mmCIF file of C-alpha atoms in Angstrom:
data_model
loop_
_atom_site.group_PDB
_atom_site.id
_atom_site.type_symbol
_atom_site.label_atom_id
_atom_site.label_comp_id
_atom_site.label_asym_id
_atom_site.label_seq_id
_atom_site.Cartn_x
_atom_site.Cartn_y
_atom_site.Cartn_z
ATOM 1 C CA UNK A 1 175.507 133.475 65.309
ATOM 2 C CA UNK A 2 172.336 131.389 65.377
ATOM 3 C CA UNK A 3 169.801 130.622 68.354
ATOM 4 C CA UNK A 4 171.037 128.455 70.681
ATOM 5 C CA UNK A 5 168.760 125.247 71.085
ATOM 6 C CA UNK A 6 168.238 123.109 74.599
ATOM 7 C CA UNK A 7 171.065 120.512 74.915
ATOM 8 C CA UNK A 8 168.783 117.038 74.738
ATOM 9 C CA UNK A 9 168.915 115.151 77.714
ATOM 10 C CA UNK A 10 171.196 112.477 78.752
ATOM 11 C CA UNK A 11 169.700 108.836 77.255
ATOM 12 C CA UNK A 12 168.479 106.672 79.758
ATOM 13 C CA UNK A 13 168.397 103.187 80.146
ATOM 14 C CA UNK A 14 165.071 101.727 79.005
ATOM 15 C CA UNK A 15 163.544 99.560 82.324
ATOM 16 C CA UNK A 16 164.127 96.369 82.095
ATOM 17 C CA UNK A 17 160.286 94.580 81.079
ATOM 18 C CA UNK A 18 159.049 91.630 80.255
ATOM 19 C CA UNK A 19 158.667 93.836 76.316
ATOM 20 C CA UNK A 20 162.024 94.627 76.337
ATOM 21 C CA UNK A 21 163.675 93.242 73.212
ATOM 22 C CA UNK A 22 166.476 91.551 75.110
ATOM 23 C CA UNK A 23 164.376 89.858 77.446
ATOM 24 C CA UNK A 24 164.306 85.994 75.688
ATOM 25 C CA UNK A 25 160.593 84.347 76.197
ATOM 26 C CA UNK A 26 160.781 80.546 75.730
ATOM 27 C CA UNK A 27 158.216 79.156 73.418
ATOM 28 C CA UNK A 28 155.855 76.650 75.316
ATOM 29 C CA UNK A 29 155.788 73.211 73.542
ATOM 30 C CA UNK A 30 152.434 72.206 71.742
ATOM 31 C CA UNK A 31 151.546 69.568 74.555
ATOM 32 C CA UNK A 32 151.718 72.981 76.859
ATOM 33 C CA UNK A 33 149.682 74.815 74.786
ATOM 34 C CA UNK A 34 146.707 72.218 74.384
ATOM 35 C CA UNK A 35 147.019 71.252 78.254
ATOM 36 C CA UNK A 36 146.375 74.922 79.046
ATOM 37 C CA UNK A 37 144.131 76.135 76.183
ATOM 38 C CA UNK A 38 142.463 73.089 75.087
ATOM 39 C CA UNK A 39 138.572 72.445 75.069
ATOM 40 C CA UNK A 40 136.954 70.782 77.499
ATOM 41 C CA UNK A 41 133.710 70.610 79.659
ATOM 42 C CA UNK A 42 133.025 73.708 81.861
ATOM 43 C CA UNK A 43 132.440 72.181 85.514
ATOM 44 C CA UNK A 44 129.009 74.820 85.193
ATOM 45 C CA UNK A 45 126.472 74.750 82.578
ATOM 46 C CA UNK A 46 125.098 78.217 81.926
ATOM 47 C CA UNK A 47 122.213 77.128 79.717
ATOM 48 C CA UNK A 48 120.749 74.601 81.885
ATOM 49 C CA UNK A 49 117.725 75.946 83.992
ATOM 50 C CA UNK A 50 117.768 76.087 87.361
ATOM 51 C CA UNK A 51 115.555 73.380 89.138
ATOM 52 C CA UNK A 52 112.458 75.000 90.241
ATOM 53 C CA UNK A 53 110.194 73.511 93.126
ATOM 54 C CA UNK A 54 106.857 72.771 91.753
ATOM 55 C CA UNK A 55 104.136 75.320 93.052
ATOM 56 C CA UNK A 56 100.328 74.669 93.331
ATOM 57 C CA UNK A 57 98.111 77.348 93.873
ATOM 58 C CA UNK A 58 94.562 76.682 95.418
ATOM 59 C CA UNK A 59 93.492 80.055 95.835
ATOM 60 C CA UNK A 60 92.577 80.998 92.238
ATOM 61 C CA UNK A 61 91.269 84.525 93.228
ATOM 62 C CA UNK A 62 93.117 87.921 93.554
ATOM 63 C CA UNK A 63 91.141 89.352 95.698
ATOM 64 C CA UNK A 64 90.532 86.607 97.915
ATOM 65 C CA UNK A 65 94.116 85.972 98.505
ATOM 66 C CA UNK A 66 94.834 90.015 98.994
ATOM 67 C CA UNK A 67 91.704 90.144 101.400
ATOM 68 C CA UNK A 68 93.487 86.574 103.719
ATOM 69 C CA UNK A 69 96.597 88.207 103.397
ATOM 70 C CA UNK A 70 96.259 91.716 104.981
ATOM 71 C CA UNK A 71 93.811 90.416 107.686
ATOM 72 C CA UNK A 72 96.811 87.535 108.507
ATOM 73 C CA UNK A 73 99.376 90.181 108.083
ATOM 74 C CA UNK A 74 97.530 92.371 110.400
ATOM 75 C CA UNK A 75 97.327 89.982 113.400
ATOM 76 C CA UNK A 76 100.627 89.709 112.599
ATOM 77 C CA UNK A 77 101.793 93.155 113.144
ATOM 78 C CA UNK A 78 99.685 92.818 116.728
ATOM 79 C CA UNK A 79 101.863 89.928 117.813
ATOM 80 C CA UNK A 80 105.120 92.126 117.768
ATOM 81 C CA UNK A 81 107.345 88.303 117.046
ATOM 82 C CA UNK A 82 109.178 88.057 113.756
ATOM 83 C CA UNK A 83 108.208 87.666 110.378
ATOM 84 C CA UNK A 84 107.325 84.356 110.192
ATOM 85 C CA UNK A 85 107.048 83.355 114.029
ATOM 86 C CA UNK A 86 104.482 86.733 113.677
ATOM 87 C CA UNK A 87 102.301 84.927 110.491
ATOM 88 C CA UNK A 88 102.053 81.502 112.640
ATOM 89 C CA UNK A 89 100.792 82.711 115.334
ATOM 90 C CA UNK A 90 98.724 85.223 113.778
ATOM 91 C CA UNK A 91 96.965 81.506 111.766
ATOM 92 C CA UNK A 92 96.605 80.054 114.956
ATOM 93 C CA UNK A 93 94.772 83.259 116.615
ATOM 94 C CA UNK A 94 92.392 83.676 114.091
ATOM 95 C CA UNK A 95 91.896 79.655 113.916
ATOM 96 C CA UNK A 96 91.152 79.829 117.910
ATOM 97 C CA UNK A 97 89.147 82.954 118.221
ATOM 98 C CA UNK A 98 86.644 81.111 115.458
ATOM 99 C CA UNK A 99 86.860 77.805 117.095
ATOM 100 C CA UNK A 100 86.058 79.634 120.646
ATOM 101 C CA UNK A 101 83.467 81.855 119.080
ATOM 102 C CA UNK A 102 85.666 84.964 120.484
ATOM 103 C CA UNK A 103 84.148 88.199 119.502
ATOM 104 C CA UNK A 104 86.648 90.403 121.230
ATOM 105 C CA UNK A 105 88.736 89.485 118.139
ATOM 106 C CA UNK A 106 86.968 87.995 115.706
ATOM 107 C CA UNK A 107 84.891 91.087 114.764
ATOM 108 C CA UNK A 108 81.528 91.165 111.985
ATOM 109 C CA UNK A 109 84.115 92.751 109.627
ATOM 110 C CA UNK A 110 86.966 90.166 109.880
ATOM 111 C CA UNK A 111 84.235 87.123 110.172
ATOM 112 C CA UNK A 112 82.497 88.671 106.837
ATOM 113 C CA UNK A 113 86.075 88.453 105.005
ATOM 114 C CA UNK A 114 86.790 84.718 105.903
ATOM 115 C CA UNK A 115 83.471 84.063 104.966
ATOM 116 C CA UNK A 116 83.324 85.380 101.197
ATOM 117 C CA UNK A 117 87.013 83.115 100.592
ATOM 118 C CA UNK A 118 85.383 80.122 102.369
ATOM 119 C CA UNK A 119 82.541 80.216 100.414
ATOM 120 C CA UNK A 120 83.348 80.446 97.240
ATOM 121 C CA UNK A 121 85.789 77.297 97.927
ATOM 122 C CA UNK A 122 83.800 75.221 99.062
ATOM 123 C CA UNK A 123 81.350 76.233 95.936
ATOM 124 C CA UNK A 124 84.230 75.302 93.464
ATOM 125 C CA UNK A 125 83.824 71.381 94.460
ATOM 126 C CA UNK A 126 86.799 70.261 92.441
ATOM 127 C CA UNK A 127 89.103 72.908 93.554
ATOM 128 C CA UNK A 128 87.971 72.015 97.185
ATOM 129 C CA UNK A 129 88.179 68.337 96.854
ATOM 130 C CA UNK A 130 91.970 68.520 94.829
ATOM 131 C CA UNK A 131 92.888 70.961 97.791
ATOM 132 C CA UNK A 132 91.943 68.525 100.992
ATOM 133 C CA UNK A 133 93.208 65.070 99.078
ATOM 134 C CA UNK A 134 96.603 67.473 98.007
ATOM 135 C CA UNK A 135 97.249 68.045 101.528
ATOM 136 C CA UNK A 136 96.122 64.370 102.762
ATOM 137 C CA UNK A 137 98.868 63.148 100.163
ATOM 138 C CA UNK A 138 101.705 65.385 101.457
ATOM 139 C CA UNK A 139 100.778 65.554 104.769
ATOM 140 C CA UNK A 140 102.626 68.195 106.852
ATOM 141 C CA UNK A 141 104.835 68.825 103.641
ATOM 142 C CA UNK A 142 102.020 69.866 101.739
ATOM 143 C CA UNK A 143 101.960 73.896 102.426
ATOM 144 C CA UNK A 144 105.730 74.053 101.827
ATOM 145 C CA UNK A 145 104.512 73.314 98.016
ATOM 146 C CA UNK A 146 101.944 75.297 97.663
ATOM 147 C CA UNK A 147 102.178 79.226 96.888
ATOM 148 C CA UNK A 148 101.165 81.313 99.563
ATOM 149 C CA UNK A 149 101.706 78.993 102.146
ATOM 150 C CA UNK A 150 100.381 80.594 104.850
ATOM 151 C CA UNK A 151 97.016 81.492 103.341
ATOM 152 C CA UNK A 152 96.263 77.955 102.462
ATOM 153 C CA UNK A 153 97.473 76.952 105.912
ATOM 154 C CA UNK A 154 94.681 78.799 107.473
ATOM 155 C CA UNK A 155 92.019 77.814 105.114
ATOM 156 C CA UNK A 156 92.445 73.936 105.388
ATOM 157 C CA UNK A 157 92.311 75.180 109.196
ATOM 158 C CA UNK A 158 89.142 76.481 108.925
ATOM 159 C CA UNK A 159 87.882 73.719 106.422
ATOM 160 C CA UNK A 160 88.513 71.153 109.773
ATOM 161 C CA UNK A 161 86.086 73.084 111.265
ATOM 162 C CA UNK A 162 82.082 71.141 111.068
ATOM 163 C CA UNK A 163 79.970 73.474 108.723
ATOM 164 C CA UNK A 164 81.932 76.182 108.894
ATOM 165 C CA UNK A 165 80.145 78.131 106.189
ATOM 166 C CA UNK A 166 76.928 77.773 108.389
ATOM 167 C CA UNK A 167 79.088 78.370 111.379
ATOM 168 C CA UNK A 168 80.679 81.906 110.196
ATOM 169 C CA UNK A 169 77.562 82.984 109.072
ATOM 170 C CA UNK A 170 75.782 82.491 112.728
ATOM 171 C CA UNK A 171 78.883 84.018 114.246
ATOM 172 C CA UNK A 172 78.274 87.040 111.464
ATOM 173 C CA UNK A 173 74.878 86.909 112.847
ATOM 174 C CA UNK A 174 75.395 86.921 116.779
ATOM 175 C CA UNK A 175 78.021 89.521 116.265
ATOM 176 C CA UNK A 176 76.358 92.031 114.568
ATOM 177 C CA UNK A 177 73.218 91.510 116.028
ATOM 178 C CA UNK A 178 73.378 94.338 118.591
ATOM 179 C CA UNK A 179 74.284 96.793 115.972
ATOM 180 C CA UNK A 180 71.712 96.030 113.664
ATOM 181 C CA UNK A 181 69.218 95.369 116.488
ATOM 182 C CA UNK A 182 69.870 99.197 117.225
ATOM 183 C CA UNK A 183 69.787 100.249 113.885
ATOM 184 C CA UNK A 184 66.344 98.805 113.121
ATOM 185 C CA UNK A 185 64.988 100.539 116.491
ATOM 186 C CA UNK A 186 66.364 103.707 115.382
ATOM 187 C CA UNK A 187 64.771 103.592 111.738
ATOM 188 C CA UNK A 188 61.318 102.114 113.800
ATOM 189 C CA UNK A 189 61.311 105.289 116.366
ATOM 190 C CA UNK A 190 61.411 107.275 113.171
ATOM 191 C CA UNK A 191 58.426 105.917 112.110
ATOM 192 C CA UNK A 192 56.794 106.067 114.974
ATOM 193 C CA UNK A 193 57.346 109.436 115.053
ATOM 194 C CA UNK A 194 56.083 110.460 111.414
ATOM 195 C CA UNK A 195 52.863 108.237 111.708
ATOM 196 C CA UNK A 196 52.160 110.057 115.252
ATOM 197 C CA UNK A 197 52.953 113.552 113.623
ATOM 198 C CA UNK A 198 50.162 112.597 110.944
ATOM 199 C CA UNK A 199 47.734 111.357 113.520
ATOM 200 C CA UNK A 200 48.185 115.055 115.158
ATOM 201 C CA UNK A 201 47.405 116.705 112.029
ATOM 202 C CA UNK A 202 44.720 114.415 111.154
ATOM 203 C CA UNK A 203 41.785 117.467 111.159
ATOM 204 C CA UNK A 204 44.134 119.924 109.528
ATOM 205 C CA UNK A 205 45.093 117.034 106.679
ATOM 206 C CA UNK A 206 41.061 115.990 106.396
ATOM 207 C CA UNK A 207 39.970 119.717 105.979
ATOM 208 C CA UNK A 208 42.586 119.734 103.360
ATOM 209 C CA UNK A 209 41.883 117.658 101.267
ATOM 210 C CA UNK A 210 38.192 118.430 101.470
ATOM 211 C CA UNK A 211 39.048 121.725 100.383
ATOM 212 C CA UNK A 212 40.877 120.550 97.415
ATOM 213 C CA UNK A 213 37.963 117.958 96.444
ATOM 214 C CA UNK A 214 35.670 121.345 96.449
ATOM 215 C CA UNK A 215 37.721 123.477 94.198
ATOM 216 C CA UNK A 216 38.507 120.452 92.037
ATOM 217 C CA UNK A 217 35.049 119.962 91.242
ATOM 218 C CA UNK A 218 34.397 123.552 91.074
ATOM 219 C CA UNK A 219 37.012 123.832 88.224
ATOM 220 C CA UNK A 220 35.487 120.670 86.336
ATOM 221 C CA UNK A 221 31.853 121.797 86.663
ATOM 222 C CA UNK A 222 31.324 122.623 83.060
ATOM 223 C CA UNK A 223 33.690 120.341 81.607
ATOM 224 C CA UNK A 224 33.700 116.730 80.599
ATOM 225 C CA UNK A 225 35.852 115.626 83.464
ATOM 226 C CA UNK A 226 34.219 113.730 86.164
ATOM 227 C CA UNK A 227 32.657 114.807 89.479
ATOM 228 C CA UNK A 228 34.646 112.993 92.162
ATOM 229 C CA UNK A 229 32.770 112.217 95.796
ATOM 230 C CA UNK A 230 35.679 111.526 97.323
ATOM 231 C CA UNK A 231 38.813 113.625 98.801
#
């Protein structure tokens, strides 16, 4: 007698499925078809560019704009508002401490900074002059067009000001004045002391040098180098 094998199981009824062969799928008619499948115009156009808001730049240099923006930034940060609440006000400090001539915040550092960008703006004549008639044209819209906004809002603030080249460079001036005023003394006292430390020594120096005229000539005495008469 042979093995005995594992009686298969009992067949089961196959699911009923939308792939089961006795489920009967109506063929959709042709006007169907192209109704559903058909070409037409997509309602978005992937290959079109997005519009993009045309963007003037007045501040052609890097550094210049990096130097504006951490010093605006930085009032910022002081004024403890928002982001951009924070960056207006932080224009309109700096604007009024230069207007006012405040030195408790506009300090030789921060003055010397605005300087060097306004400067070198105003030397650029056509840059300057496109800048001011760009902004006369556009009027309060103007710095909503313009890259860094904010930075070219405070320069045509400080390009309102009369002479304000002249202007920072007296504030530079009055500012630092104390400090330098002290450094000068201090390098004058020093000086004052070496020349006074020589005048002290004067006999010792003289005797010195007397004694070095005598051994020169001593040394040169049969030779063809001069006699000298003085020390």
């Amino acid at each position: 007698q042979g093995p005995a094998f594992p009686k298969a199981p009992p067949y089961r009824s196959r699911r009923r499925t939308v792939f089961a062969p006795e489920m009967h799928v109506e063929e959709l008619p042709e006007k169907a078809l192209l109704e559903f499948f058909g070409a037409r115009t997509s309602g978005f156009n992937m290959l079109a560019k997005a519009p993009s808001r045309q963007t003037t730049n007045f501040l052609l240099d890097a550094k210049h704009r990096k130097s504006l923006d951490i010093l605006v930034r930085r009032e910022a940060i002081l004024s403890r508002l928002p982001q951009q609440a924070g960056i207006d006000a932080a224009i309109r400090s700096i604007l009024e401490s230069i207007r006012k001539c405040d030195y408790t915040r506009c300090t030789p550092a921060k003055l010397q900074e605005i300087q060097k960008v306004v400067q070198e703006h105003v030397k650029d004549e056509a840059t300057h002059t496109a800048f001011l008639a760009f902004v006369d044209k556009n009027g309060k819209d103007a710095f909503a067009q313009l890259e860094h906004s904010h930075l070219h809002k405070l320069l045509h603030g400080l390009l309102q000001m009369p002479c304000i080249v002249m202007r920072l460079e007296c504030m530079i001036l009055e500012s630092s004045f104390g400090d330098h005023l002290a450094h000068y003394r201090g390098n004058l006292d020093i000086l004052r002391a070496a020349f006074q430390c020589i005048a002290e020594r004067l006999p010792a120096l003289r005797r010195l040098f007397l004694t070095a005229e005598s051994v020169g000539n001593c040394l040169n005495s049969d030779s063809n180098a001069p006699v000298t008469g003085h020390g």
